[in-house]
Amino acid sequence: MADGSVILEMRSITKDFPGVRALDDVSMKVHRETIHAICGENGAGKSTLMNVLSGVIPKGAFEGQILVEGEEMAFSGLKSSEAIGIVIIHQELALIPELSITENIFLGNELSSRLGIIERFEQEKTAKDLLARVGLTQNPRTQVKHLGVGQQQMVEIAKALSKDVKVLILDEPTSGLNEEDAANLLELLRTLKARGVTCIMISHKLNEIAEIADWVTVLRDGKAVADYPVEAGKVDEDRIIQSMVGRTLDNRYPTRTPKIGEKVFEVRDWRVEDPNVPGRLLAKDASFFLRAGEIVGFAGVMGAGRTELARSIFGRNFGVYKGGEIFIKGEPVSLRSVKAAISHGLSYLPEDRKLLGLNLLDSVATTITSANLKAIQNGPLLDVVTELKVAEEYRAMVGIKTPSVQYGVRTLSGGNQQKVVIAKWVFPEPDVLILDEPTRGIDVGAKYEIYKLMQRFANEGKAVMLISCELPELLGVCDRIYTLCEGRVTGCLDAAEATQEKLMRLMTTLSTTN
C-alpha cells in the first residue's frame, strides 16, 4: 500500500559508466511538500541520481525503479518527466546566450494562439512576473549573455517555474550566488514548498542545508550511506560531513602561519569600460596590491565588478581598457594579451568553467597541459608520454576523480571539472594565481583540498588573489580582503580585524579607500 506522504520513490537504482559504477543499489523516498537535500563529495553520484530521476538517463540505461505517486515511471527523456511535473535545473546552465530572457524561459514551451502564432506580449508579461518571483529586475528582452552567472541561475529557476512543477530538482542552485541572493533563493524555495511544490536540492553548502532541509540523503562512492529526516535549523553538520567523506573533518579551513614578503603585483587606477555599454565603467580607478606568500580576498555583491576586474587584468580579455598601470616586482608591464599575462607569471581560473575554462571535447590530460604546452614539447612536437605523466601528477595533487586522465572532461562531475581547470592553471607555475570562485560547486572535503593547495602555493612565496561570494570562505583563508562596490575598491581589511558585518558595510558603500 502506497504511503500518501511520499510523492516519489527510487528503488535499487544502479548505473554503470565505462570503468566505474556511478550508482550502486541506491534507494530513497521523497516526501510531499518537503525540501529534500542530497549531499556527497564530488563524484559521489548525486547528479547521476537526479539525471536518472529526470529522464536525462532514460529507462533501460539503468537498473531499478522510479515510482511517482505510487505508479512506476519509464521516463524516456526530459519531456516525459516534465509532462508529469518533474523539472530539473542542472548545475551547468542550459541557456542560449544570444536569446533574450523571455525567449530562454519559454524555449520549447512557447505560449501561442489558436493559429500557432507565438504570443510575444503575453510571454514578456509572464516572464516579467516570473523574474520578480526570483528577485530579478532585468528587462525580459535582455540577452542572457549580458547577465552574470548568478543572474543566469535565477533565469533558469524562473524557466522552471513557468512549467506546472510538482517536483523541482536543483543541482547546486546557489553555487554562483552571493549571500544576499542565496538567501533570497532559499526564501523562494520555502515559498514554493508552502505552495505545494516539493524540492530536491543538491548542495555542498551545509549551512544552507541546515537552514532549509526537511530530509537529508548522503551519497558516498555511489551508495546511499545516510538517509534521515531533520528539523530545519537543527541539522548536524558534522554528521553529514563524516557520512560524506567517511572521516571527521575537524576544521573547515586549514590553519597556517603565513610568511608574507615583498610586494610582487600591483594595479593602480585601473579603468575598464563595459564592452556593451559605451561610457559605463566596470572598474573605476581600482588600485590594489599582492605580496609574496599572501592570499588576498576580493569581496563584493553581484555586479560589483570583481570578475570584470580580474579578467581585464589577465591580458585584457574582457572589457575596453581605459587606463591604469600594472607593476610586477616594482616594474611596469603591459599585459595586452592572455599570452603576455601568462609569460609574465599570471594564471587566471575563470568563474564560468564551462564557457571559459574547458573544451568539453578534450581529455583530462590535454586540458591540464593546455596552458603550458612548451613544458611538454619535445622539439617541435608534443611529448604524449610527458603529457600523461604531468596529468597524472596534477590529477593526484588536486584530487580529480576519473578512471583515467585520457577520459573526456565531459564525463566528469561538475566539481571534478572544476579541479581540472585548477590543475590547468597551476601547471604553468605562475607567480600570481587569480582564482575566481574556485570552490563553486565543490563539496566540503574537496574545498579543504583546494584551500590546502592555495596555502601550498602561498607558502612557496607566490601570491594568490581569491574572488569569492562566500564571506566565511574569505575570512577563513585570506590574509587580507579588499571590498568592491560598483567597480570601485572601497576598503581593505586584515583578516584579524575583518568580520562579515564590516565587509558587508564596505561592499555596499561607494566611498573609496585605496
mmCIF file of N, CA and C in Angstrom, residues 264-267 270 288-290 294-298 305-317 326-328 335 337-338 341-342 344-352 357 418 421-426 428-439 450 453-454 457-458 462-468:
data_model
loop_
_atom_site.group_PDB
_atom_site.id
_atom_site.type_symbol
_atom_site.label_atom_id
_atom_site.label_comp_id
_atom_site.label_asym_id
_atom_site.label_seq_id
_atom_site.Cartn_x
_atom_site.Cartn_y
_atom_site.Cartn_z
ATOM 1 N N VAL A 264 54.676 41.955 -4.898
ATOM 2 C CA VAL A 264 55.068 41.350 -6.175
ATOM 3 C C VAL A 264 54.143 41.743 -7.324
ATOM 4 N N PHE A 265 52.948 42.250 -6.995
ATOM 5 C CA PHE A 265 51.983 42.576 -8.048
ATOM 6 C C PHE A 265 51.150 43.759 -7.588
ATOM 7 N N GLU A 266 51.018 44.752 -8.465
ATOM 8 C CA GLU A 266 50.263 45.953 -8.082
ATOM 9 C C GLU A 266 49.497 46.485 -9.279
ATOM 10 N N VAL A 267 48.272 46.921 -9.006
ATOM 11 C CA VAL A 267 47.422 47.555 -10.006
ATOM 12 C C VAL A 267 47.082 48.958 -9.507
ATOM 13 N N TRP A 270 43.038 51.459 -12.164
ATOM 14 C CA TRP A 270 42.607 50.642 -13.309
ATOM 15 C C TRP A 270 41.171 50.994 -13.705
ATOM 16 N N PHE A 288 45.099 48.106 -6.071
ATOM 17 C CA PHE A 288 45.347 47.105 -5.042
ATOM 18 C C PHE A 288 46.725 46.504 -5.274
ATOM 19 N N PHE A 289 47.204 45.730 -4.298
ATOM 20 C CA PHE A 289 48.488 45.050 -4.473
ATOM 21 C C PHE A 289 48.466 43.695 -3.777
ATOM 22 N N LEU A 290 49.354 42.825 -4.218
ATOM 23 C CA LEU A 290 49.530 41.494 -3.639
ATOM 24 C C LEU A 290 50.989 41.331 -3.257
ATOM 25 N N GLU A 294 51.143 35.604 0.114
ATOM 26 C CA GLU A 294 49.902 36.172 0.643
ATOM 27 C C GLU A 294 48.686 35.666 -0.132
ATOM 28 N N ILE A 295 47.602 35.387 0.607
ATOM 29 C CA ILE A 295 46.313 35.070 -0.002
ATOM 30 C C ILE A 295 45.409 36.275 0.239
ATOM 31 N N VAL A 296 45.011 36.940 -0.845
ATOM 32 C CA VAL A 296 44.243 38.179 -0.749
ATOM 33 C C VAL A 296 42.852 37.960 -1.337
ATOM 34 N N GLY A 297 41.829 38.254 -0.541
ATOM 35 C CA GLY A 297 40.458 38.053 -0.981
ATOM 36 C C GLY A 297 39.860 39.297 -1.602
ATOM 37 N N PHE A 298 38.856 39.082 -2.475
ATOM 38 C CA PHE A 298 38.100 40.174 -3.086
ATOM 39 C C PHE A 298 36.617 39.894 -2.892
ATOM 40 N N GLY A 305 31.853 44.053 -9.840
ATOM 41 C CA GLY A 305 32.936 44.193 -10.799
ATOM 42 C C GLY A 305 34.167 43.362 -10.501
ATOM 43 N N ARG A 306 34.062 42.385 -9.584
ATOM 44 C CA ARG A 306 35.236 41.580 -9.225
ATOM 45 C C ARG A 306 35.748 40.771 -10.416
ATOM 46 N N THR A 307 34.843 40.032 -11.071
ATOM 47 C CA THR A 307 35.240 39.208 -12.213
ATOM 48 C C THR A 307 35.715 40.070 -13.371
ATOM 49 N N GLU A 308 35.027 41.183 -13.621
ATOM 50 C CA GLU A 308 35.412 42.078 -14.707
ATOM 51 C C GLU A 308 36.816 42.639 -14.465
ATOM 52 N N LEU A 309 37.107 42.983 -13.224
ATOM 53 C CA LEU A 309 38.436 43.484 -12.877
ATOM 54 C C LEU A 309 39.496 42.418 -13.141
ATOM 55 N N ALA A 310 39.242 41.202 -12.663
ATOM 56 C CA ALA A 310 40.218 40.124 -12.814
ATOM 57 C C ALA A 310 40.460 39.782 -14.281
ATOM 58 N N ARG A 311 39.385 39.666 -15.055
ATOM 59 C CA ARG A 311 39.536 39.299 -16.458
ATOM 60 C C ARG A 311 40.245 40.390 -17.251
ATOM 61 N N SER A 312 39.968 41.637 -16.916
ATOM 62 C CA SER A 312 40.613 42.728 -17.655
ATOM 63 C C SER A 312 42.104 42.803 -17.343
ATOM 64 N N ILE A 313 42.478 42.463 -16.110
ATOM 65 C CA ILE A 313 43.896 42.445 -15.742
ATOM 66 C C ILE A 313 44.625 41.310 -16.447
ATOM 67 N N PHE A 314 43.951 40.159 -16.571
ATOM 68 C CA PHE A 314 44.572 38.992 -17.169
ATOM 69 C C PHE A 314 44.532 39.097 -18.694
ATOM 70 N N GLY A 315 45.416 39.909 -19.230
ATOM 71 C CA GLY A 315 45.545 40.019 -20.679
ATOM 72 C C GLY A 315 44.432 40.792 -21.346
ATOM 73 N N ARG A 316 43.731 41.639 -20.573
ATOM 74 C CA ARG A 316 42.656 42.465 -21.135
ATOM 75 C C ARG A 316 41.664 41.623 -21.932
ATOM 76 N N ASN A 317 41.302 40.440 -21.388
ATOM 77 C CA ASN A 317 40.404 39.579 -22.156
ATOM 78 C C ASN A 317 38.937 39.869 -21.883
ATOM 79 N N ILE A 326 49.972 48.392 -14.382
ATOM 80 C CA ILE A 326 50.262 47.147 -13.670
ATOM 81 C C ILE A 326 51.769 47.078 -13.427
ATOM 82 N N PHE A 327 52.136 46.714 -12.209
ATOM 83 C CA PHE A 327 53.541 46.579 -11.848
ATOM 84 C C PHE A 327 53.800 45.173 -11.328
ATOM 85 N N ILE A 328 54.854 44.544 -11.803
ATOM 86 C CA ILE A 328 55.295 43.250 -11.298
ATOM 87 C C ILE A 328 56.676 43.432 -10.704
ATOM 88 N N LEU A 335 50.281 44.078 -20.196
ATOM 89 C CA LEU A 335 49.696 42.751 -20.395
ATOM 90 C C LEU A 335 48.517 42.891 -21.360
ATOM 91 N N SER A 337 47.619 40.883 -23.775
ATOM 92 C CA SER A 337 47.028 39.635 -24.254
ATOM 93 C C SER A 337 47.167 38.569 -23.175
ATOM 94 N N VAL A 338 46.382 37.513 -23.299
ATOM 95 C CA VAL A 338 46.477 36.401 -22.355
ATOM 96 C C VAL A 338 47.868 35.779 -22.410
ATOM 97 N N ALA A 341 50.136 37.846 -20.399
ATOM 98 C CA ALA A 341 49.882 37.680 -18.967
ATOM 99 C C ALA A 341 50.525 36.397 -18.452
ATOM 100 N N ILE A 342 50.369 35.311 -19.192
ATOM 101 C CA ILE A 342 50.961 34.029 -18.779
ATOM 102 C C ILE A 342 52.486 34.127 -18.765
ATOM 103 N N HIS A 344 54.263 36.607 -18.155
ATOM 104 C CA HIS A 344 54.699 37.421 -17.022
ATOM 105 C C HIS A 344 54.342 36.790 -15.674
ATOM 106 N N GLY A 345 53.908 35.525 -15.695
ATOM 107 C CA GLY A 345 53.713 34.796 -14.449
ATOM 108 C C GLY A 345 52.332 34.885 -13.838
ATOM 109 N N LEU A 346 51.305 35.166 -14.659
ATOM 110 C CA LEU A 346 49.934 35.206 -14.156
ATOM 111 C C LEU A 346 49.148 34.002 -14.660
ATOM 112 N N SER A 347 48.264 33.495 -13.819
ATOM 113 C CA SER A 347 47.278 32.498 -14.226
ATOM 114 C C SER A 347 45.919 32.945 -13.709
ATOM 115 N N TYR A 348 44.862 32.650 -14.467
ATOM 116 C CA TYR A 348 43.515 33.057 -14.068
ATOM 117 C C TYR A 348 42.549 31.897 -14.231
ATOM 118 N N LEU A 349 41.975 31.438 -13.124
ATOM 119 C CA LEU A 349 40.934 30.426 -13.158
ATOM 120 C C LEU A 349 39.599 31.139 -13.260
ATOM 121 N N PRO A 350 38.845 30.951 -14.357
ATOM 122 C CA PRO A 350 37.632 31.741 -14.582
ATOM 123 C C PRO A 350 36.454 31.293 -13.727
ATOM 124 N N GLU A 351 35.534 32.218 -13.528
ATOM 125 C CA GLU A 351 34.315 31.930 -12.770
ATOM 126 C C GLU A 351 33.456 30.892 -13.488
ATOM 127 N N ASP A 352 33.324 31.023 -14.793
ATOM 128 C CA ASP A 352 32.465 30.141 -15.580
ATOM 129 C C ASP A 352 33.333 29.093 -16.268
ATOM 130 N N GLY A 357 36.687 27.974 -19.236
ATOM 131 C CA GLY A 357 37.771 27.181 -18.684
ATOM 132 C C GLY A 357 38.031 25.852 -19.354
ATOM 133 N N GLN A 418 35.874 21.283 -12.310
ATOM 134 C CA GLN A 418 36.484 22.461 -11.696
ATOM 135 C C GLN A 418 37.918 22.176 -11.265
ATOM 136 N N VAL A 421 40.250 22.411 -14.168
ATOM 137 C CA VAL A 421 40.597 23.792 -14.513
ATOM 138 C C VAL A 421 41.657 24.338 -13.559
ATOM 139 N N ILE A 422 41.546 23.997 -12.284
ATOM 140 C CA ILE A 422 42.550 24.435 -11.309
ATOM 141 C C ILE A 422 43.914 23.863 -11.675
ATOM 142 N N ALA A 423 43.946 22.565 -11.971
ATOM 143 C CA ALA A 423 45.208 21.933 -12.359
ATOM 144 C C ALA A 423 45.788 22.597 -13.610
ATOM 145 N N LYS A 424 44.919 22.919 -14.554
ATOM 146 C CA LYS A 424 45.352 23.559 -15.802
ATOM 147 C C LYS A 424 46.102 24.859 -15.537
ATOM 148 N N TRP A 425 45.616 25.657 -14.569
ATOM 149 C CA TRP A 425 46.224 26.965 -14.355
ATOM 150 C C TRP A 425 47.321 26.955 -13.299
ATOM 151 N N VAL A 426 47.427 25.877 -12.545
ATOM 152 C CA VAL A 426 48.558 25.735 -11.622
ATOM 153 C C VAL A 426 49.777 25.191 -12.361
ATOM 154 N N PRO A 428 51.266 25.941 -15.179
ATOM 155 C CA PRO A 428 52.272 26.904 -15.677
ATOM 156 C C PRO A 428 53.170 27.478 -14.586
ATOM 157 N N GLU A 429 52.922 27.100 -13.321
ATOM 158 C CA GLU A 429 53.713 27.568 -12.180
ATOM 159 C C GLU A 429 53.806 29.097 -12.153
ATOM 160 N N PRO A 430 52.655 29.764 -12.044
ATOM 161 C CA PRO A 430 52.656 31.229 -12.059
ATOM 162 C C PRO A 430 53.153 31.817 -10.744
ATOM 163 N N ASP A 431 53.520 33.087 -10.787
ATOM 164 C CA ASP A 431 53.882 33.822 -9.574
ATOM 165 C C ASP A 431 52.645 34.430 -8.925
ATOM 166 N N VAL A 432 51.625 34.683 -9.746
ATOM 167 C CA VAL A 432 50.360 35.234 -9.257
ATOM 168 C C VAL A 432 49.228 34.357 -9.783
ATOM 169 N N LEU A 433 48.465 33.777 -8.868
ATOM 170 C CA LEU A 433 47.365 32.895 -9.247
ATOM 171 C C LEU A 433 46.052 33.575 -8.881
ATOM 172 N N ILE A 434 45.268 33.914 -9.893
ATOM 173 C CA ILE A 434 43.965 34.556 -9.696
ATOM 174 C C ILE A 434 42.885 33.478 -9.751
ATOM 175 N N LEU A 435 42.171 33.303 -8.657
ATOM 176 C CA LEU A 435 41.147 32.264 -8.554
ATOM 177 C C LEU A 435 39.775 32.921 -8.420
ATOM 178 N N ASP A 436 38.929 32.748 -9.421
ATOM 179 C CA ASP A 436 37.600 33.357 -9.434
ATOM 180 C C ASP A 436 36.572 32.283 -9.090
ATOM 181 N N GLU A 437 36.064 32.323 -7.865
ATOM 182 C CA GLU A 437 35.101 31.331 -7.358
ATOM 183 C C GLU A 437 35.632 29.901 -7.549
ATOM 184 N N PRO A 438 36.809 29.582 -7.020
ATOM 185 C CA PRO A 438 37.395 28.253 -7.267
ATOM 186 C C PRO A 438 36.647 27.112 -6.596
ATOM 187 N N THR A 439 35.864 27.407 -5.554
ATOM 188 C CA THR A 439 35.153 26.317 -4.858
ATOM 189 C C THR A 439 33.682 26.275 -5.216
ATOM 190 N N ILE A 450 41.366 22.196 -1.812
ATOM 191 C CA ILE A 450 41.702 23.379 -2.603
ATOM 192 C C ILE A 450 42.300 24.462 -1.714
ATOM 193 N N LEU A 453 45.782 23.597 -1.246
ATOM 194 C CA LEU A 453 46.532 23.896 -2.462
ATOM 195 C C LEU A 453 46.872 25.379 -2.524
ATOM 196 N N MET A 454 45.926 26.238 -2.155
ATOM 197 C CA MET A 454 46.195 27.677 -2.117
ATOM 198 C C MET A 454 47.303 27.994 -1.119
ATOM 199 N N PHE A 457 50.677 26.978 -2.425
ATOM 200 C CA PHE A 457 51.139 27.946 -3.415
ATOM 201 C C PHE A 457 51.707 29.174 -2.713
ATOM 202 N N ALA A 458 50.964 29.685 -1.718
ATOM 203 C CA ALA A 458 51.429 30.867 -0.985
ATOM 204 C C ALA A 458 52.709 30.579 -0.210
ATOM 205 N N LYS A 462 54.489 32.519 -3.583
ATOM 206 C CA LYS A 462 53.664 33.084 -4.645
ATOM 207 C C LYS A 462 52.507 33.877 -4.034
ATOM 208 N N ALA A 463 51.796 34.640 -4.862
ATOM 209 C CA ALA A 463 50.654 35.438 -4.410
ATOM 210 C C ALA A 463 49.365 34.852 -4.973
ATOM 211 N N VAL A 464 48.338 34.809 -4.130
ATOM 212 C CA VAL A 464 47.038 34.264 -4.533
ATOM 213 C C VAL A 464 45.988 35.360 -4.393
ATOM 214 N N MET A 465 45.233 35.575 -5.457
ATOM 215 C CA MET A 465 44.103 36.508 -5.466
ATOM 216 C C MET A 465 42.834 35.675 -5.527
ATOM 217 N N LEU A 466 42.026 35.726 -4.469
ATOM 218 C CA LEU A 466 40.841 34.873 -4.350
ATOM 219 C C LEU A 466 39.570 35.706 -4.425
ATOM 220 N N ILE A 467 38.768 35.475 -5.451
ATOM 221 C CA ILE A 467 37.449 36.096 -5.580
ATOM 222 C C ILE A 467 36.414 35.072 -5.112
ATOM 223 N N SER A 468 35.558 35.452 -4.174
ATOM 224 C CA SER A 468 34.554 34.529 -3.660
ATOM 225 C C SER A 468 33.325 35.294 -3.208
#
